[in-house]
């Protein structure tokens, strides 16, 4: 149950206007993907991190770049590779030969929005360094600790198809991502619109030459919202009402993931917290000041699926995690295993 | 001189042997007796001979012979079998080593009658047919007991367990809600059950939960129900709600699949 705070009530209408402006700005560059935009906003408003699973070329980077420019956020992108070092992300101390002293060179993690592209291609120590920074929101370089900027959001991506030469994120590290969204290919109509827009991009003159314009060139530099708007939205999320009934729904789902015979590893309490936070943000995005079961059903897959592991028997039977989760959600109102005396 | 030395050596070897023991009437064998000189044979036995013996086997052993002698003691006592031998050519037997045997009495010293035979229980012979009949009857009784004696009476049969349907679970919860006795923890279950009822009514069981609830939202009756539930169970500020009108249609629900 949400508790009333001493802060003044935020202007929900203004927050909705801000959200609509951001979504419209993103829509001018990225076609379709409304659900992904919603998930990114949810992560942004709740201070969580998001893992995007999808094949290359479905506008993951473009989406993050567009979002960062729409809200005036400092954006950084790191392409994860096998030879990446933790210092390449976090930063390091470098020797200034003039003064013969060390000074800190901050890494790309010091951004509001960090895109960790293909996170599963880096060695576990790099993944661990990033995920630890994500959790603690501070970085230690040499003997000095630095707080990461606020807001701070990591958008990590991984390709679910190509697994050769990758290091799968362990369950404990996956658990740190509040959301794991699986991107799909666009519907035909949207894909046609993508192609049509690309045809209209033209070329860009540069000094004495020219280069073909990309979608990145089309992103407007003028933001539609400020960081203050974002902070207001974050505060508004915390004022969204959560009923006891909704809490019971969440607890019931978590409990079922732990008791289902096909599931070897159920959801942690952190999964429940993530589901609750995300539901609040979704309620706000949909213009409500209270959460409803629709939020839970819409977000369950993104919040819970990457935290569940099936048993070997279930895998051998060809069952999938999403199938089992859907069974759990459907079973919420379905017949229990209890029996009645006729 | 040489024969004499051999006889002494053999005699010493035989004397070192333990006497062979047996009881009256029971034959015993003394193997490997080497006697010097020509071959020996038993002397003729008489009715008064305390020991009767025969030579089972004989073979040459240098200038001597090796004997296997079987004897049967007829009277208890210690005997020297050499005294019951003679040379086949009836020549002088010379100095023979002793062949000591002991014949022991089974009876007491002054007992003249044989020992009483001990009674031994003979093994059970025959009766197989009777055994088979007994087992057959026992098996038949057991079968009849299973068929009749232990058969559950029709009136006392336990109820067949069947899973609770959604309607079965919904009715008591709705009844408690209408009476104002529904505990807060029951609200969530009530909502889930009502969602399930409508999923089944609109044949949305195979749709994902997300798609199903989206479809319910746009349905006239289900959508109105969900909005009312939102106001009742989830809204920050509850609007006035006619709970009776909302839940009464589900108070007597029997088949959740039937359209209202």
PDB file of C-alpha atoms in Angstrom, chain B residues 118-124:
ATOM      1  CA  UNK B 118      17.266 -94.548  20.321  1.00  0.00           C
ATOM      2  CA  UNK B 119      13.924 -93.553  18.814  1.00  0.00           C
ATOM      3  CA  UNK B 120      14.342 -91.311  15.775  1.00  0.00           C
ATOM      4  CA  UNK B 121      11.444 -89.353  14.324  1.00  0.00           C
ATOM      5  CA  UNK B 122      11.145 -90.477  10.738  1.00  0.00           C
ATOM      6  CA  UNK B 123      10.707 -87.768   8.023  1.00  0.00           C
ATOM      7  CA  UNK B 124       7.139 -87.008   6.957  1.00  0.00           C
TER       8      UNK B 124
END
